[in-house]
mmCIF file of C-alpha atoms in Angstrom:
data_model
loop_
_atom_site.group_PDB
_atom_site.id
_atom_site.type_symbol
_atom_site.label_atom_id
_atom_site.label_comp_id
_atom_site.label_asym_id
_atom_site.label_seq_id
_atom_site.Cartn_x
_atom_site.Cartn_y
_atom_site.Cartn_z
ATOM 1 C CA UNK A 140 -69.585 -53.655 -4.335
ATOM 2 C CA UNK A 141 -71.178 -57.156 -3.541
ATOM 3 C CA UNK A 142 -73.569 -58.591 -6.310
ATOM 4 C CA UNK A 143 -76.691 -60.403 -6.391
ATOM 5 C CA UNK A 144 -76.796 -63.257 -9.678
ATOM 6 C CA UNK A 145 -79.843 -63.920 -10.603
ATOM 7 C CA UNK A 146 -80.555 -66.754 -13.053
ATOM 8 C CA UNK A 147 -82.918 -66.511 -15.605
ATOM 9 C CA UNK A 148 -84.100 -69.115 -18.292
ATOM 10 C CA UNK A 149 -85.792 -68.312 -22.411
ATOM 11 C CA UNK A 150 -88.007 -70.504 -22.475
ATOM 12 C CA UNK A 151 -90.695 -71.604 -24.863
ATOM 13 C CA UNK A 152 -93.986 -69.482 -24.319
ATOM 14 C CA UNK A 153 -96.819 -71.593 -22.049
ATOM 15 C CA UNK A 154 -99.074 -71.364 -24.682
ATOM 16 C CA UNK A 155 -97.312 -72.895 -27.134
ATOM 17 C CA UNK A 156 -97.252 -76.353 -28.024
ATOM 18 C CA UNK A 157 -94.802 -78.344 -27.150
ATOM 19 C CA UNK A 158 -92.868 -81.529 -28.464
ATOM 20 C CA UNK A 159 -89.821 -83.631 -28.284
ATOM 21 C CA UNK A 160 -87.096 -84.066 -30.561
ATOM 22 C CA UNK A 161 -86.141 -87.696 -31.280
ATOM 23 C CA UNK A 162 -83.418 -87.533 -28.532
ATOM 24 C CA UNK A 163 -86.713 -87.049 -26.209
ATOM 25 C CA UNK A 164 -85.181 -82.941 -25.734
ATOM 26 C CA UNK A 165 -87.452 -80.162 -25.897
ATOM 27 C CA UNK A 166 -87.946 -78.928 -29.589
ATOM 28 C CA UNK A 167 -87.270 -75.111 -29.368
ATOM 29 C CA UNK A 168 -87.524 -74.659 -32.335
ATOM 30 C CA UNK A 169 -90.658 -72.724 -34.031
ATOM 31 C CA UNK A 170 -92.577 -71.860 -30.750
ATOM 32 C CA UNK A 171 -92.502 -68.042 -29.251
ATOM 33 C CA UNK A 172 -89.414 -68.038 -26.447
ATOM 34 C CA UNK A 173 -89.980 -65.727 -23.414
ATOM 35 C CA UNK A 174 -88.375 -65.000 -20.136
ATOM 36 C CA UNK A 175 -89.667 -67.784 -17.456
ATOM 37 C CA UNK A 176 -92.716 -66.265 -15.356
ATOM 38 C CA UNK A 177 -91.041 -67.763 -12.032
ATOM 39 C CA UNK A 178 -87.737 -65.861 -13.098
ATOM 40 C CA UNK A 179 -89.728 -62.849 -13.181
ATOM 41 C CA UNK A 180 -90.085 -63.580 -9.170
ATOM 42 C CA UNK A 181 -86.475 -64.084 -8.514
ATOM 43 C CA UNK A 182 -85.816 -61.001 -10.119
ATOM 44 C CA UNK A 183 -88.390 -58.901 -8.109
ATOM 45 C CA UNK A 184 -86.968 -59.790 -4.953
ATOM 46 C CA UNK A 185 -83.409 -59.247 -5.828
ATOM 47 C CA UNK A 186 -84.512 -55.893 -6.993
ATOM 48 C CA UNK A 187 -85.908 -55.607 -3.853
ATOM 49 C CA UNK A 188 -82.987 -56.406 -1.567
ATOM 50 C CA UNK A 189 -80.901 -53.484 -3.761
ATOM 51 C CA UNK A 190 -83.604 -51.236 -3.197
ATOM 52 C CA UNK A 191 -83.690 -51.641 0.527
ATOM 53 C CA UNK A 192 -80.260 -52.258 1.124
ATOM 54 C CA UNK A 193 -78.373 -48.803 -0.484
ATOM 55 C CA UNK A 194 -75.610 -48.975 1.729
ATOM 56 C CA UNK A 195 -74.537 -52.332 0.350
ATOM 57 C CA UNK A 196 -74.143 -51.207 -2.821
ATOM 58 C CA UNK A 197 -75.636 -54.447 -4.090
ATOM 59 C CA UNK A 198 -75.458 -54.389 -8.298
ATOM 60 C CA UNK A 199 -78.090 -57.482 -9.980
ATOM 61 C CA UNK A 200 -76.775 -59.489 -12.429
ATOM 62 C CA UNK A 201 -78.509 -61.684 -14.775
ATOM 63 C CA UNK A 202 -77.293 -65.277 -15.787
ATOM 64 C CA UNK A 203 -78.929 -67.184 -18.624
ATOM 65 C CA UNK A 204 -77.234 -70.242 -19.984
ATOM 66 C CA UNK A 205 -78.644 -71.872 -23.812
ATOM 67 C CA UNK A 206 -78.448 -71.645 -27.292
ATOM 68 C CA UNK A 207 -77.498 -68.614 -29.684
ATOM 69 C CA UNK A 208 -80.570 -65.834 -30.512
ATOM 70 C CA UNK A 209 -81.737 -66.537 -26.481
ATOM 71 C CA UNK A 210 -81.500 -62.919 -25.560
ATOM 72 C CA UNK A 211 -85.229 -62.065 -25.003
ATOM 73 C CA UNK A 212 -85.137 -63.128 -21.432
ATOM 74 C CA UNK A 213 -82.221 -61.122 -20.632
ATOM 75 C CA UNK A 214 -83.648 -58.019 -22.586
ATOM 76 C CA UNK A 215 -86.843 -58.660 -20.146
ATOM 77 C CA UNK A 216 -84.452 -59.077 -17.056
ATOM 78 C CA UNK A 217 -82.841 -55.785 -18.199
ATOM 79 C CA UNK A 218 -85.879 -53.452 -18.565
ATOM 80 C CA UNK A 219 -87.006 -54.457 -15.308
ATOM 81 C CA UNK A 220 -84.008 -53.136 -13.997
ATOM 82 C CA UNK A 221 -81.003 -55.654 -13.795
ATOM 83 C CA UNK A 222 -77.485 -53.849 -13.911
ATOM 84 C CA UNK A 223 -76.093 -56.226 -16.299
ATOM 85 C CA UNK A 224 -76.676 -59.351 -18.317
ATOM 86 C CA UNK A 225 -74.355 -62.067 -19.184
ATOM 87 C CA UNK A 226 -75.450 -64.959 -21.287
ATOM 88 C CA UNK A 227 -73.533 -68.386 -21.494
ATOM 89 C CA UNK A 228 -74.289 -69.761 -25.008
ATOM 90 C CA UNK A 229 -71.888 -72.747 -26.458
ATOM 91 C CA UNK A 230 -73.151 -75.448 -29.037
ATOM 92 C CA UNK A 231 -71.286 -78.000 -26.858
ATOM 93 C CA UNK A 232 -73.909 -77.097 -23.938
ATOM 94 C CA UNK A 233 -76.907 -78.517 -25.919
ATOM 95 C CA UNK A 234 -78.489 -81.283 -24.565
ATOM 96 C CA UNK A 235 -77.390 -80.645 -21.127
ATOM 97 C CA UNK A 236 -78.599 -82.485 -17.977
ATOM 98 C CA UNK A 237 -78.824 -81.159 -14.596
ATOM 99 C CA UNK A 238 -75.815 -81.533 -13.211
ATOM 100 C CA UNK A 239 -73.929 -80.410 -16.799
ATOM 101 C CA UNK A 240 -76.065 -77.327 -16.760
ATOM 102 C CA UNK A 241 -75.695 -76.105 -13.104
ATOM 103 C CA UNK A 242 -71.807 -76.907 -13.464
ATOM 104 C CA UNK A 243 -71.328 -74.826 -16.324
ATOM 105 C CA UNK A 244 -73.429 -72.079 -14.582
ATOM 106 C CA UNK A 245 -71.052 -72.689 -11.235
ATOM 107 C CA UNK A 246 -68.532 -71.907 -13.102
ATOM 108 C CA UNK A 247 -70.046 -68.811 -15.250
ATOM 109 C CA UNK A 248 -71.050 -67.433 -12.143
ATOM 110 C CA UNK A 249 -67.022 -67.554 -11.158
ATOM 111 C CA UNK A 250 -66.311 -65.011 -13.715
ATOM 112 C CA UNK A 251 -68.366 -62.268 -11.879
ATOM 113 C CA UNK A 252 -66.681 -60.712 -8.712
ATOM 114 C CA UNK A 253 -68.145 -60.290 -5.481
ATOM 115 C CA UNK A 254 -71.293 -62.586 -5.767
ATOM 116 C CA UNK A 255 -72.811 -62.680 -2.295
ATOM 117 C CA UNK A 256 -76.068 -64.344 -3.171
ATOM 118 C CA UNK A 257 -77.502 -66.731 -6.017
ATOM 119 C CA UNK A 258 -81.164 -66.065 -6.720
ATOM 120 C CA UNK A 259 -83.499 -69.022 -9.017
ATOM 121 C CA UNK A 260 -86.796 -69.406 -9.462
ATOM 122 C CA UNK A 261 -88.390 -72.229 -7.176
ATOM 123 C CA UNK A 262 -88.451 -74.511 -10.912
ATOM 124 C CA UNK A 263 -88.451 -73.651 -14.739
ATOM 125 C CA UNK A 264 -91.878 -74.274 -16.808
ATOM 126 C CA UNK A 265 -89.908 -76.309 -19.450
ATOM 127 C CA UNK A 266 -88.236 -78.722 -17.290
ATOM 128 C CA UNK A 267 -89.967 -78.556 -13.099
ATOM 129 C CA UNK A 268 -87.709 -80.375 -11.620
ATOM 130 C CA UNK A 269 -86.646 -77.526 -8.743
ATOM 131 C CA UNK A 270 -82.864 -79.229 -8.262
ATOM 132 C CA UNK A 271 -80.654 -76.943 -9.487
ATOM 133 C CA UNK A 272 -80.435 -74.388 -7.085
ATOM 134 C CA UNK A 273 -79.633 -77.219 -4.336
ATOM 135 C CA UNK A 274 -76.912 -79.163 -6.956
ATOM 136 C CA UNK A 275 -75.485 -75.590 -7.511
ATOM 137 C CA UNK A 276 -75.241 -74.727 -3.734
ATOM 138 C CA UNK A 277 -73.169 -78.180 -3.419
ATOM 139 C CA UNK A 278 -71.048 -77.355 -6.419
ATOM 140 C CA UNK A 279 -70.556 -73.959 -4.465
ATOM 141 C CA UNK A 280 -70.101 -75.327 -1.060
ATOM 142 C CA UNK A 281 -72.896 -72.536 0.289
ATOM 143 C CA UNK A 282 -76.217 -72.718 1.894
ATOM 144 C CA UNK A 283 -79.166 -73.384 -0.011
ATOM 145 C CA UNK A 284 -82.443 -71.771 1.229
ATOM 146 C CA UNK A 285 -85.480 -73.075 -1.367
ATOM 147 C CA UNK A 286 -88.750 -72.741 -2.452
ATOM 148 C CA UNK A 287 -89.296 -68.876 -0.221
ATOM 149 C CA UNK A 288 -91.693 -66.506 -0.562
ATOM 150 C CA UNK A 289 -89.918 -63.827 0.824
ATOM 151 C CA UNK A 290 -86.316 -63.259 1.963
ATOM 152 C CA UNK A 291 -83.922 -59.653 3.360
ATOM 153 C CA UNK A 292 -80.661 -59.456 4.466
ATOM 154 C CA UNK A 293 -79.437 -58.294 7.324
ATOM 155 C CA UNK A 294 -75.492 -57.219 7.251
ATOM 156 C CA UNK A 295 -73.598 -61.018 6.513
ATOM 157 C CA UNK A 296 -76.567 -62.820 6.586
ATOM 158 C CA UNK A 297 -79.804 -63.892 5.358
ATOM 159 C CA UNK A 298 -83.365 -64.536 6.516
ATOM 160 C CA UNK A 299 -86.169 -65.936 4.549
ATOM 161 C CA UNK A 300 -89.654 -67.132 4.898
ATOM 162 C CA UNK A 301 -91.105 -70.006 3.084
ATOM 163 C CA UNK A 302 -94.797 -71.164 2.691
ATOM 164 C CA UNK A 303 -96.199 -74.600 1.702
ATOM 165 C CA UNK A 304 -98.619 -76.849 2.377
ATOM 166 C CA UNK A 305 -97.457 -78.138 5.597
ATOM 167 C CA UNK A 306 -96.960 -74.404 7.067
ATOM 168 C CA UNK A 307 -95.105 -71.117 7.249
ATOM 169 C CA UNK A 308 -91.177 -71.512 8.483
ATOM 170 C CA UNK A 309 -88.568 -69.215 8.838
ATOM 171 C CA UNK A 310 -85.245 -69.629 7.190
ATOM 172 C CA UNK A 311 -81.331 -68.263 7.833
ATOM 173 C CA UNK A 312 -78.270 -68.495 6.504
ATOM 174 C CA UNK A 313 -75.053 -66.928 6.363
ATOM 175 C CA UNK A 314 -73.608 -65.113 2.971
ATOM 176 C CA UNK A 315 -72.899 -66.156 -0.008
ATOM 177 C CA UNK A 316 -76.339 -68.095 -0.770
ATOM 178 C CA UNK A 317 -78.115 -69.889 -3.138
ATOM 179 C CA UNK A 318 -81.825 -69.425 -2.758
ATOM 180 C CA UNK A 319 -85.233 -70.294 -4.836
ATOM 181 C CA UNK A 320 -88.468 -68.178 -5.012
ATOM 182 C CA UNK A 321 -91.914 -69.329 -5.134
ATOM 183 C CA UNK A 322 -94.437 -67.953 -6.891
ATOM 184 C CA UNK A 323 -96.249 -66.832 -3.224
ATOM 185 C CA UNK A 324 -93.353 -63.667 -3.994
ATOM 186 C CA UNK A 325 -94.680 -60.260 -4.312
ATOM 187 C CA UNK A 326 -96.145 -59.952 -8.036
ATOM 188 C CA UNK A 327 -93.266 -58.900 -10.526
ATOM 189 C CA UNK A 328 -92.931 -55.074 -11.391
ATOM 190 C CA UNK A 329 -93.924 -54.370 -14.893
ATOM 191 C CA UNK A 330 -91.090 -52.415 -17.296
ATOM 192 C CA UNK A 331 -91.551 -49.204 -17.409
ATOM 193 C CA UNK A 332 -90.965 -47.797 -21.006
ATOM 194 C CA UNK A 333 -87.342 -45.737 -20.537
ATOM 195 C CA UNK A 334 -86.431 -49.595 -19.055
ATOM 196 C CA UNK A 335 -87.768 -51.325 -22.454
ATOM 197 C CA UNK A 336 -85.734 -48.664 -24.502
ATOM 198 C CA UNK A 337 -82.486 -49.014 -22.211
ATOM 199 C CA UNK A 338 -82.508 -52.684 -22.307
ATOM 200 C CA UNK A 339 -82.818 -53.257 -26.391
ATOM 201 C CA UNK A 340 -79.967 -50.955 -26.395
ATOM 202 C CA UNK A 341 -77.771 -52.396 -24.060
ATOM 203 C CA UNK A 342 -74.708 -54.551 -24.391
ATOM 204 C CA UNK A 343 -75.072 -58.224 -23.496
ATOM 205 C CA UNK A 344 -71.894 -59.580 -22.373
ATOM 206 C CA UNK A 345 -71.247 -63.437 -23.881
ATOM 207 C CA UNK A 346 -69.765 -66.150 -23.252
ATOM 208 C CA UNK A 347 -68.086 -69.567 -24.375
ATOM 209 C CA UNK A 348 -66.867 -72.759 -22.067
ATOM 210 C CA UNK A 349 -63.549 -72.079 -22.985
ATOM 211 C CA UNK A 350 -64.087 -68.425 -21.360
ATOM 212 C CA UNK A 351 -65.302 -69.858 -17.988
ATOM 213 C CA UNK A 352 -62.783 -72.961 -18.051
ATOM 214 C CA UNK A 353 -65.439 -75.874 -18.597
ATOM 215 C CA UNK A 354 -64.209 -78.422 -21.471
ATOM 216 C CA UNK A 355 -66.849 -80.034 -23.934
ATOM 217 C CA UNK A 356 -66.820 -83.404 -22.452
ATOM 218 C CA UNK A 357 -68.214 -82.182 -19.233
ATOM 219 C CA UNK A 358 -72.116 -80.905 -20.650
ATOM 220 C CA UNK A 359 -74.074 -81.602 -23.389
ATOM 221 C CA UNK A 360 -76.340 -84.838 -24.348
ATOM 222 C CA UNK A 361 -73.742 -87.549 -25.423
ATOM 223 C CA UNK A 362 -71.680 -86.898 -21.733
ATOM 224 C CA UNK A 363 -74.801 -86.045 -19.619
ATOM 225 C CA UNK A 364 -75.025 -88.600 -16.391
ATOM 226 C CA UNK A 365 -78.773 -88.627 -16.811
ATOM 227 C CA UNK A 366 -80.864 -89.545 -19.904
ATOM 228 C CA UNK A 367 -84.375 -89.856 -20.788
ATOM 229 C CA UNK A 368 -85.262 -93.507 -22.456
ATOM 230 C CA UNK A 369 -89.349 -93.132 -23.132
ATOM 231 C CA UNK A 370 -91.853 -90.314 -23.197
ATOM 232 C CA UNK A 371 -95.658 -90.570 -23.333
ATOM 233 C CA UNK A 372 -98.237 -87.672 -23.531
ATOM 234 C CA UNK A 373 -100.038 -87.068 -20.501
ATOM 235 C CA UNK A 374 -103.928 -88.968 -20.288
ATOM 236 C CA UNK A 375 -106.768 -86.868 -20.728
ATOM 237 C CA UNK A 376 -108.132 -85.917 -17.411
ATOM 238 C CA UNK A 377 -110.866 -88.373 -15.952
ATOM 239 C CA UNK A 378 -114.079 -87.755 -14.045
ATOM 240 C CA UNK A 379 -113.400 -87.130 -10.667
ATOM 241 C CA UNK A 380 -115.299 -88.552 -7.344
ATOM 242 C CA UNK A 381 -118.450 -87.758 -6.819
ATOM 243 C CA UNK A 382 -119.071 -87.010 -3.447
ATOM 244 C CA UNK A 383 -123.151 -87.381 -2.250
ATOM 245 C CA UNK A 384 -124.657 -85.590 0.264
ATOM 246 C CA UNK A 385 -123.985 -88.120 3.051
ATOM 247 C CA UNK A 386 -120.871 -87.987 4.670
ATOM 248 C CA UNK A 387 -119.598 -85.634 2.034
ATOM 249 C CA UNK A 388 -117.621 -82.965 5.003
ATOM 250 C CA UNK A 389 -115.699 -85.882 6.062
ATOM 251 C CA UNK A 390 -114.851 -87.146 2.973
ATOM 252 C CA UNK A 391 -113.923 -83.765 1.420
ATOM 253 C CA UNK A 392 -111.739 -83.464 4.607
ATOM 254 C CA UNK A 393 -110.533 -86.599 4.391
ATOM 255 C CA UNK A 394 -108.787 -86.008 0.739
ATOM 256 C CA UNK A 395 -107.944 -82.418 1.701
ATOM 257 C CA UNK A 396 -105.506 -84.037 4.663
ATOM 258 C CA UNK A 397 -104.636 -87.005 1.958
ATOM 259 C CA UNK A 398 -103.018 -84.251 -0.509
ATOM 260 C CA UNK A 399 -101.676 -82.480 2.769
ATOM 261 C CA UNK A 400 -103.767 -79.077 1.800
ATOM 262 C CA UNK A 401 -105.024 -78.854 5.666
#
């Protein structure tokens, strides 16, 4: 039985506020924690690929990595219909960079047997940056296909299709994989209520650094190679241009190309 991993994040809910500790991390602490809406994505298309691939005999497990009491985003992954969930919590993770975090996953991910492809969302709401699927595909030493909107495989490989503003290409790869999915996926299926019941019942299997052979001084904020120094809130939005009637179709054109939407 090959598996599909997908990775899945609790994060704080979009519509609550959010502040920084004094370290400049992300104060979780108080605000409503949900299962990342671009997770949801990555999960419907792994879903997908079992669904239309029942010879393979594909299982879907999800990953989530963070602190104690994180469950809700693997209970979400569950009722939508993941196999299994495993969830990576250790106190020496906190604070983790980039690179920390997607080692520690590397190496959670080398506990389950048979992984044939890696699936992320395109980038978290809490932290946007989009790199970890490619620092996890070097970790890995596999192909990293980003950033699709839709993706099937076909026997040891896989083809995907990816959509931005500079055009529609076509992506392969062989198996194992690490890809990303966009939110240009197909929409997320909604839980049905036997999967809500199933998944607050179901076992979530844990685990600890020692368990997956990382050592303390390899996360976590005091040994991360990255660190954020300064933090400012974002301006309040200004008037835009205001374009008159003369010349306004070439100008409008003009700052469509400039932001590369045409």
């Amino acid at each position: 039985m090959s598996t599909i991993v997908v990775l899945v994040k609790n994060v704080p809910d979009t519509w609550s506020k959010r502040t920084l500790e004094a370290d400049f991390t992300l104060d979780r602490e108080g605000v409503d924690r949900v299962l990342d809406e671009i997770n949801e994505f990555a999960l419907e298309q792994a879903l997908r690929l079992r669904e239309s691939n029942p010879d393979a005999g594909y299982r879907v497990v999800a990953l989530s990595a963070g602190p104690a009491g994180g469950e809700e985003a693997l209970r979400k992954a569950l009722s939508m219909g993941a196999d299994e969930a495993i969830q990576l919590s250790d106190d020496a993770l906190a604070g983790s960079d980039l690179l920390g975090t997607a080692w520690a996953l590397n190496n959670a991910i080398n506990t389950i047997a048979g992984v044939a492809l890696i699936v992320t969302g395109s980038a978290s709401s809490d932290g946007s940056m989009g790199a970890l699927p490619g620092v996890l595909a070097e970790y890995r030493q596999v192909p990293a296909l980003t950033n699709l909107s839709a993706l099937k495989v076909e026997g040891a490989s896989i083809t995907a299709t990816r959509i931005d503003n500079h055009g529609t290409y076509e992506l392969q790869a062989a198996l194992p994989a690490v890809v990303s999915i966009s939110d240009k996926a197909d929409k997320p299926r909604f839980p049905n209520f036997k999967g809500i019941m199933a998944a607050k019942k179901a076992e979530i299997k844990k685990l600890s650094l020692a368990e997956i052979g990382v050592a303390p001084e390899q996360v976590g904020l005091s040994h991360a190679a990255t660190a954020v120094t300064a933090a400012a809130d974002r301006p309040e939005r200004s008037q835009g241009d205001v374009i008159g009637a003369s010349g306004a179709a070439e100008k409008i054109a003009e700052y469509l190309a400039s932001e590369n939407l045409i």
